[in-house]
Short mmCIF file of C-alpha atoms and ligand atoms in Angstrom, two decimals:
data_model
loop_
_atom_site.label_atom_id
_atom_site.label_comp_id
_atom_site.label_asym_id
_atom_site.label_seq_id
_atom_site.Cartn_x
_atom_site.Cartn_y
_atom_site.Cartn_z
CA MET A 1 -51.95 6.74 134.94
CA ILE A 2 -51.99 10.99 135.06
CA SER A 3 -52.78 12.78 131.88
CA SER A 4 -49.87 15.25 131.54
CA LEU A 5 -52.54 17.59 129.49
CA PRO A 6 -52.11 21.59 129.69
CA THR A 7 -54.56 23.11 131.90
CA VAL A 8 -55.44 26.57 129.96
CA LYS A 9 -56.30 29.46 132.43
CA PRO A 10 -58.40 32.06 130.68
CA ALA A 11 -57.13 35.54 131.30
CA ASN A 12 -60.22 36.49 133.42
CA GLY A 13 -59.24 33.70 135.99
CA ILE A 14 -61.90 31.07 135.68
CA ASP A 15 -60.14 27.69 135.30
CA LEU A 16 -62.39 25.16 133.55
CA SER A 17 -60.25 22.18 134.34
CA THR A 18 -61.67 19.18 136.88
CA GLN A 19 -60.41 16.18 138.37
CA VAL A 20 -61.90 13.01 138.11
CA GLY A 21 -59.44 10.48 140.19
CA ALA A 22 -56.12 10.31 138.35
CA LEU A 23 -57.13 11.92 135.25
CA ARG A 24 -57.10 15.61 134.93
CA LEU A 25 -59.62 17.07 132.49
CA ARG A 26 -59.42 20.44 130.70
CA ASN A 27 -63.16 20.93 130.96
CA PRO A 28 -65.65 19.06 132.23
CA ILE A 29 -67.55 17.99 129.03
CA ILE A 30 -66.85 14.60 127.91
CA THR A 31 -68.90 12.84 125.23
CA ALA A 32 -71.08 9.66 126.40
CA SER A 33 -70.78 6.48 125.15
CA GLY A 34 -72.78 4.89 122.37
CA THR A 35 -73.93 8.56 120.89
CA PHE A 36 -70.49 9.83 119.89
CA GLY A 37 -69.05 6.89 117.63
CA TYR A 38 -65.38 6.44 118.45
CA GLY A 39 -64.74 9.64 118.62
CA VAL A 40 -63.20 9.94 114.95
CA GLU A 41 -66.35 9.92 112.89
CA PHE A 42 -67.19 13.66 114.90
CA ALA A 43 -63.64 15.08 113.95
CA HIS A 44 -64.56 16.90 110.83
CA LEU A 45 -67.70 18.58 112.95
CA VAL A 46 -66.43 18.96 116.14
CA ASP A 47 -62.75 19.74 117.48
CA LEU A 48 -61.96 16.95 119.11
CA ASN A 49 -59.31 19.01 121.25
CA ARG A 50 -61.61 21.09 122.63
CA LEU A 51 -63.06 18.39 124.73
CA GLY A 52 -62.59 17.32 128.17
CA GLY A 53 -62.66 13.77 127.17
CA PHE A 54 -64.67 11.03 124.86
CA VAL A 55 -65.93 7.88 125.83
CA THR A 56 -66.09 4.94 122.91
CA LYS A 57 -68.94 2.93 122.17
CA GLY A 58 -69.17 -0.20 124.42
CA ILE A 59 -66.67 -2.66 123.24
CA SER A 60 -67.24 -6.42 123.71
CA LYS A 61 -65.15 -9.10 123.13
CA HIS A 62 -66.21 -9.95 119.97
CA PRO A 63 -67.72 -7.48 116.82
CA ILE A 64 -71.76 -7.56 117.71
CA GLU A 65 -74.23 -6.59 114.56
CA GLY A 66 -76.82 -4.84 116.90
CA ALA A 67 -80.72 -4.90 117.07
CA PRO A 68 -83.01 -5.00 113.85
CA ALA A 69 -84.42 -1.73 112.78
CA PRO A 70 -86.05 0.76 113.77
CA ARG A 71 -83.63 1.49 116.51
CA LEU A 72 -84.45 4.93 117.78
CA HIS A 73 -87.70 6.65 118.68
CA GLU A 74 -88.50 10.10 119.29
CA THR A 75 -90.37 10.93 122.59
CA PRO A 76 -91.78 13.57 124.02
CA SER A 77 -88.28 15.35 125.52
CA GLY A 78 -86.62 12.29 124.81
CA MET A 79 -85.30 9.76 122.63
CA LEU A 80 -85.53 5.78 122.96
CA ASN A 81 -83.16 3.68 121.56
CA ALA A 82 -82.36 -0.07 121.01
CA ILE A 83 -78.86 -0.21 119.16
CA GLY A 84 -78.21 -3.70 120.77
CA LEU A 85 -74.62 -2.62 121.68
CA GLU A 86 -73.30 -2.83 118.16
CA ASN A 87 -69.64 -2.35 117.86
CA VAL A 88 -66.46 -3.71 115.89
CA GLY A 89 -64.97 -5.85 118.94
CA VAL A 90 -62.01 -5.21 120.89
CA GLU A 91 -59.74 -6.74 118.15
CA GLY A 92 -61.26 -4.26 115.69
CA PHE A 93 -60.88 -1.37 118.01
CA VAL A 94 -57.60 -1.41 118.99
CA ARG A 95 -56.59 -2.38 115.03
CA ASP A 96 -58.30 0.29 113.36
CA LYS A 97 -59.92 2.90 115.71
CA LEU A 98 -57.58 3.31 118.48
CA PRO A 99 -54.30 4.41 115.79
CA LEU A 100 -56.67 7.24 114.31
CA LEU A 101 -57.72 8.52 118.12
CA ARG A 102 -53.95 8.80 119.48
CA LYS A 103 -53.28 11.69 117.08
CA TYR A 104 -55.91 13.67 119.55
CA HIS A 105 -54.97 15.54 122.87
CA THR A 106 -57.91 14.61 124.45
CA PRO A 107 -58.75 11.74 126.96
CA VAL A 108 -59.98 8.05 125.47
CA ILE A 109 -62.42 6.31 127.71
CA VAL A 110 -63.33 2.90 126.56
CA ASN A 111 -66.51 1.85 127.72
CA VAL A 112 -66.40 -2.32 127.89
CA PHE A 113 -69.33 -4.48 128.56
CA GLY A 114 -69.27 -8.40 128.36
CA CYS A 115 -72.03 -11.12 128.33
CA CYS A 116 -70.61 -12.57 131.50
CA LEU A 117 -67.54 -12.25 133.77
CA ASP A 118 -64.97 -13.97 131.47
CA GLU A 119 -65.64 -11.49 128.51
CA TYR A 120 -65.01 -8.44 130.73
CA VAL A 121 -61.46 -9.91 131.80
CA GLU A 122 -60.71 -11.12 128.30
CA VAL A 123 -61.69 -7.27 127.05
CA HIS A 124 -59.78 -5.26 129.79
CA GLY A 125 -56.72 -8.11 129.11
CA ARG A 126 -56.43 -6.81 125.37
CA LEU A 127 -57.38 -3.17 126.29
CA GLU A 128 -54.40 -3.29 128.83
CA ASP A 129 -51.81 -3.92 126.22
CA ALA A 130 -53.04 -0.95 124.23
CA GLU A 131 -51.66 2.62 123.87
CA GLY A 132 -53.78 5.74 124.19
CA ILE A 133 -56.26 5.06 126.41
CA ALA A 134 -56.88 7.38 129.64
CA ALA A 135 -59.45 5.28 131.45
CA TYR A 136 -62.08 2.65 131.24
CA GLU A 137 -65.81 2.87 131.84
CA LEU A 138 -67.49 -0.21 132.53
CA ASN A 139 -71.09 -0.89 131.24
CA ILE A 140 -72.67 -3.11 133.83
CA SER A 141 -76.44 -2.30 132.38
CA CYS A 142 -75.94 -5.51 130.17
CA PRO A 143 -77.69 -8.94 130.94
CA ASN A 144 -75.46 -12.01 132.39
CA VAL A 145 -76.27 -14.53 130.07
CA LYS A 146 -74.77 -17.09 132.65
CA ARG A 147 -76.87 -15.56 135.29
CA GLY A 148 -80.39 -15.98 133.56
CA GLY A 149 -80.15 -12.65 131.61
CA ILE A 150 -80.48 -10.59 135.06
CA GLN A 151 -78.60 -7.10 134.81
CA PHE A 152 -75.18 -7.14 136.19
CA GLY A 153 -75.78 -3.55 137.72
CA ASN A 154 -79.21 -4.50 139.21
CA ASP A 155 -77.89 -6.50 142.43
CA PRO A 156 -74.93 -5.20 144.69
CA ALA A 157 -73.30 -8.98 144.85
CA THR A 158 -72.81 -8.89 141.11
CA VAL A 159 -71.96 -5.47 140.86
CA SER A 160 -69.58 -6.05 143.55
CA GLU A 161 -68.16 -9.06 141.70
CA VAL A 162 -68.08 -7.75 138.19
CA VAL A 163 -66.23 -4.47 139.63
CA GLY A 164 -64.01 -6.66 141.51
CA THR A 165 -62.80 -8.94 138.47
CA ALA A 166 -62.88 -5.72 136.12
CA ARG A 167 -60.61 -4.19 138.46
CA LYS A 168 -57.73 -7.11 138.64
CA ALA A 169 -57.98 -7.08 134.77
CA ALA A 170 -57.55 -3.56 134.52
CA ALA A 171 -55.33 -2.62 136.87
CA ASN A 172 -53.12 -0.46 135.30
CA ARG A 173 -55.68 2.24 134.58
CA PRO A 174 -58.56 4.44 136.27
CA LEU A 175 -61.79 2.49 136.08
CA TRP A 176 -64.84 4.01 135.96
CA VAL A 177 -68.00 2.25 136.72
CA LYS A 178 -71.23 3.04 134.86
CA LEU A 179 -74.21 2.46 136.80
CA SER A 180 -77.76 1.55 136.17
CA PRO A 181 -80.24 4.06 137.36
CA LEU A 182 -82.88 1.32 137.78
CA VAL A 183 -82.06 0.25 141.08
CA SER A 184 -83.62 1.11 144.39
CA ASP A 185 -80.77 2.45 146.22
CA ILE A 186 -78.22 4.16 144.37
CA GLY A 187 -76.31 4.94 147.15
CA GLU A 188 -75.77 0.86 147.99
CA MET A 189 -74.57 0.49 144.54
CA ALA A 190 -72.04 3.44 144.71
CA ARG A 191 -70.76 2.16 147.91
CA VAL A 192 -70.36 -1.15 146.64
CA ALA A 193 -68.66 -0.38 143.49
CA GLU A 194 -66.20 1.90 145.45
CA GLN A 195 -65.34 -0.55 147.72
CA ALA A 196 -64.96 -3.66 145.01
CA GLY A 197 -62.33 -0.77 143.32
CA ALA A 198 -63.80 1.64 141.01
CA ASP A 199 -61.88 4.83 140.62
CA ALA A 200 -64.97 6.75 139.65
CA LEU A 201 -68.76 6.46 138.80
CA THR A 202 -70.79 7.37 135.73
CA ILE A 203 -74.37 7.95 136.72
CA ALA A 204 -76.51 6.89 134.89
CA ASN A 205 -77.29 4.68 132.07
CA THR A 206 -80.80 4.65 129.84
CA TYR A 207 -84.29 3.96 131.62
CA PRO A 208 -85.75 0.68 130.46
CA ALA A 209 -88.81 1.84 128.20
CA MET A 210 -91.17 1.37 125.25
CA ALA A 211 -93.32 2.67 122.77
CA VAL A 212 -95.90 1.32 120.72
CA ASP A 213 -98.60 1.82 118.18
CA PHE A 214 -102.20 0.71 119.19
CA ARG A 215 -103.09 1.01 115.36
CA THR A 216 -101.14 -1.65 114.28
CA GLY A 217 -100.08 -3.57 117.63
CA ARG A 218 -96.47 -3.08 117.01
CA SER A 219 -93.56 -1.77 119.14
CA LEU A 220 -92.05 0.95 117.43
CA LEU A 221 -88.83 -0.58 118.56
CA GLY A 222 -87.34 -3.34 116.72
CA SER A 223 -86.41 -4.88 120.09
CA VAL A 224 -89.67 -4.23 121.42
CA THR A 225 -88.06 -2.18 124.57
CA GLY A 226 -85.30 -0.02 124.54
CA GLY A 227 -83.44 2.79 126.98
CA LEU A 228 -84.84 6.18 127.53
CA SER A 229 -82.52 9.11 127.05
CA GLY A 230 -82.67 13.10 126.83
CA PRO A 231 -84.02 16.41 128.79
CA ALA A 232 -86.92 13.81 130.00
CA ILE A 233 -84.55 12.05 132.41
CA LYS A 234 -82.47 14.74 133.65
CA PRO A 235 -84.64 15.07 137.01
CA ILE A 236 -84.65 12.05 138.10
CA THR A 237 -80.80 11.37 137.41
CA LEU A 238 -79.79 14.58 138.73
CA ARG A 239 -81.37 13.17 142.36
CA LEU A 240 -79.62 9.81 141.76
CA VAL A 241 -76.43 11.71 141.29
CA TRP A 242 -76.96 13.82 144.26
CA GLN A 243 -77.46 10.57 146.56
CA ALA A 244 -74.49 9.19 145.07
CA THR A 245 -72.08 11.57 145.88
CA ARG A 246 -73.32 11.94 149.19
CA ALA A 247 -72.96 8.02 149.58
CA CYS A 248 -69.32 7.60 148.51
CA SER A 249 -66.20 9.29 148.10
CA ILE A 250 -65.04 9.03 144.72
CA PRO A 251 -65.69 11.13 141.89
CA VAL A 252 -68.98 11.04 139.78
CA ILE A 253 -69.73 11.97 136.48
CA GLY A 254 -73.11 12.65 135.94
CA LEU A 255 -75.23 12.63 132.53
CA GLY A 256 -78.69 12.36 131.63
CA GLY A 257 -80.65 14.93 129.54
CA ILE A 258 -77.73 17.74 129.28
CA GLU A 259 -78.63 19.87 126.34
CA LYS A 260 -78.08 23.57 128.05
CA VAL A 261 -74.82 24.53 129.88
CA GLU A 262 -77.28 25.10 132.98
CA ASP A 263 -77.68 21.51 132.83
CA VAL A 264 -73.92 20.87 133.29
CA LEU A 265 -73.62 23.74 135.97
CA ASP A 266 -76.72 21.70 137.68
CA TYR A 267 -75.11 18.25 137.69
CA LEU A 268 -71.58 20.28 139.06
CA ALA A 269 -73.96 21.99 141.65
CA VAL A 270 -75.05 18.53 143.46
CA GLY A 271 -71.68 16.93 143.47
CA ALA A 272 -71.01 15.76 139.89
CA SER A 273 -66.76 16.39 138.91
CA ALA A 274 -67.29 16.22 135.55
CA VAL A 275 -70.71 15.53 132.92
CA GLN A 276 -71.08 13.47 129.65
CA VAL A 277 -73.27 14.49 126.94
CA GLY A 278 -75.27 11.90 124.87
CA THR A 279 -78.28 12.33 123.21
CA ALA A 280 -77.87 15.97 122.89
CA SER A 281 -75.08 15.21 120.16
CA PHE A 282 -77.92 13.39 118.07
CA ALA A 283 -80.11 17.04 117.41
CA ASP A 284 -76.78 18.91 117.16
CA PRO A 285 -73.22 16.68 116.33
CA LYS A 286 -71.86 20.09 117.76
CA ALA A 287 -73.60 20.18 120.81
CA SER A 288 -70.51 18.89 123.08
CA GLU A 289 -68.21 21.60 121.41
CA ALA A 290 -71.04 24.11 121.95
CA LEU A 291 -71.39 23.54 125.74
CA VAL A 292 -67.45 23.78 126.14
CA GLY A 293 -67.87 27.53 124.63
CA ALA A 294 -70.94 28.15 127.14
CA LEU A 295 -69.03 27.26 130.13
CA GLU A 296 -67.32 30.51 130.62
CA PRO A 297 -69.90 33.13 129.81
CA ALA A 298 -72.51 31.26 131.80
CA LEU A 299 -69.81 31.56 135.04
CA GLU A 300 -68.92 34.95 134.32
CA HIS A 301 -73.03 36.08 133.76
CA ALA A 302 -73.61 34.13 137.10
CA ASN A 303 -70.98 35.79 138.52
CA ILE A 304 -68.98 32.57 139.61
CA PHE A 305 -65.62 31.85 139.17
CA SER A 306 -64.96 28.53 139.64
CA PHE A 307 -66.62 24.89 139.84
CA ASN A 308 -66.07 24.84 143.40
CA ASP A 309 -67.84 28.27 144.34
CA ILE A 310 -71.29 26.60 142.76
CA ARG A 311 -70.62 23.13 144.73
CA THR A 312 -70.42 25.24 147.55
CA LYS A 313 -73.56 27.24 147.43
CA PHE A 314 -75.51 23.94 146.92
CA VAL A 315 -74.07 22.43 150.02
CA ARG A 316 -74.86 25.61 152.10
CA GLU A 317 -78.45 25.72 151.03
CA ASN A 318 -79.14 21.99 151.09
CA GLY A 319 -76.17 20.52 153.18
C1 FMN B 1 -78.05 5.51 120.33
C2 FMN B 1 -77.45 5.37 121.96
C3 FMN B 1 -76.50 4.34 122.55
C4 FMN B 1 -75.94 3.91 123.74
N1 FMN B 1 -74.97 2.82 123.86
C5 FMN B 1 -74.11 3.07 125.15
C6 FMN B 1 -73.32 2.11 125.11
O1 FMN B 1 -72.86 1.10 124.45
N2 FMN B 1 -73.04 1.67 126.45
C7 FMN B 1 -73.22 2.69 127.45
O2 FMN B 1 -72.70 2.47 128.50
N3 FMN B 1 -74.29 3.81 127.56
C8 FMN B 1 -74.74 3.93 126.14
N4 FMN B 1 -75.72 4.57 125.97
C9 FMN B 1 -76.18 5.29 126.70
C10 FMN B 1 -75.76 7.00 127.13
O3 FMN B 1 -74.13 6.59 127.28
C11 FMN B 1 -76.24 7.86 128.22
O4 FMN B 1 -75.90 7.24 129.47
C12 FMN B 1 -77.59 7.82 128.11
O5 FMN B 1 -78.07 8.44 126.77
C13 FMN B 1 -78.05 9.46 129.14
O6 FMN B 1 -77.40 10.81 128.60
P1 FMN B 1 -78.26 11.42 127.71
O7 FMN B 1 -79.65 11.58 128.36
O8 FMN B 1 -77.42 12.52 127.68
O9 FMN B 1 -78.23 10.64 126.16
C14 FMN B 1 -76.25 4.76 124.97
C15 FMN B 1 -77.25 5.73 124.38
C16 FMN B 1 -77.86 6.12 123.32
C17 FMN B 1 -78.89 7.48 123.09
#
């Protein structure tokens, strides 16, 4: 499906729009799954029509209540979360959330996960009948209960299987695949996902981590372990994005620790076609919109007139 968004070219000639496969975004700023609710909760704070896109919370076959508290814990330069993939389930999403999202002119990307292959198929099957979705984002950083709880995203054969299965079930819309950062060779995972039918890659999810209080002996999260996000992970994920863009020919969407407009431009320099903003929305719910507003002045200040120029400079310097 090709979006028909009008691309607004500012008077100074800087074009902020970007192409992610068949999808044209008015700018490269997308809000990340799980950090921006279903989008509508932020509508009184953020002009959703200014964003490049937004990704919903992960949607599963059935509603999930999520993990016990505490679910969040602040760390130096980052945050741990163990939300437990709480969501309203695909029926609740299509019935209660999607109609509210249709009145915005911003692409809605639905993040999908399952605990086994059949669940990915069923969720996509239901979403394919629904209107108002621009693309799917497959979260494969979750345990496969039929294979002893090993993450779908940690093994090339399983990545190929889950992406290939989802591709067939989600034939009508672009399929983005969100890779796990905890793999020995991100380039191999990128190639495998591309060959299995991914239209774009989202890199990356959170890093498995934990925090404890030695005095009480307790974990600081209700689920003992969680995922690390925020500025602490940016340099690590930046490298993954760089490696993945060299290994495959589909677009890559970079995310991890984006707070400032310079972070956005760094990801674009190493080859990302767009970015997502996650943890930053917890510190400032308007962070994504502020980043949209900061793009043009930052480019002008650096005497750069297109995202392509940033990319070209990086390639010239680093190959
Ligand atoms: C509270 C919270 C909930 C999240 N839930 C999801 C989710 O449901 N599905 C998913 O694919 N990623 C989820 N993520 C991961 C983010 O989308 C993102 O990949 C990660 O936080 C790194 O980006 P950041 O450093 O900008 O936050 C979640 C992250 C946080 C902090």
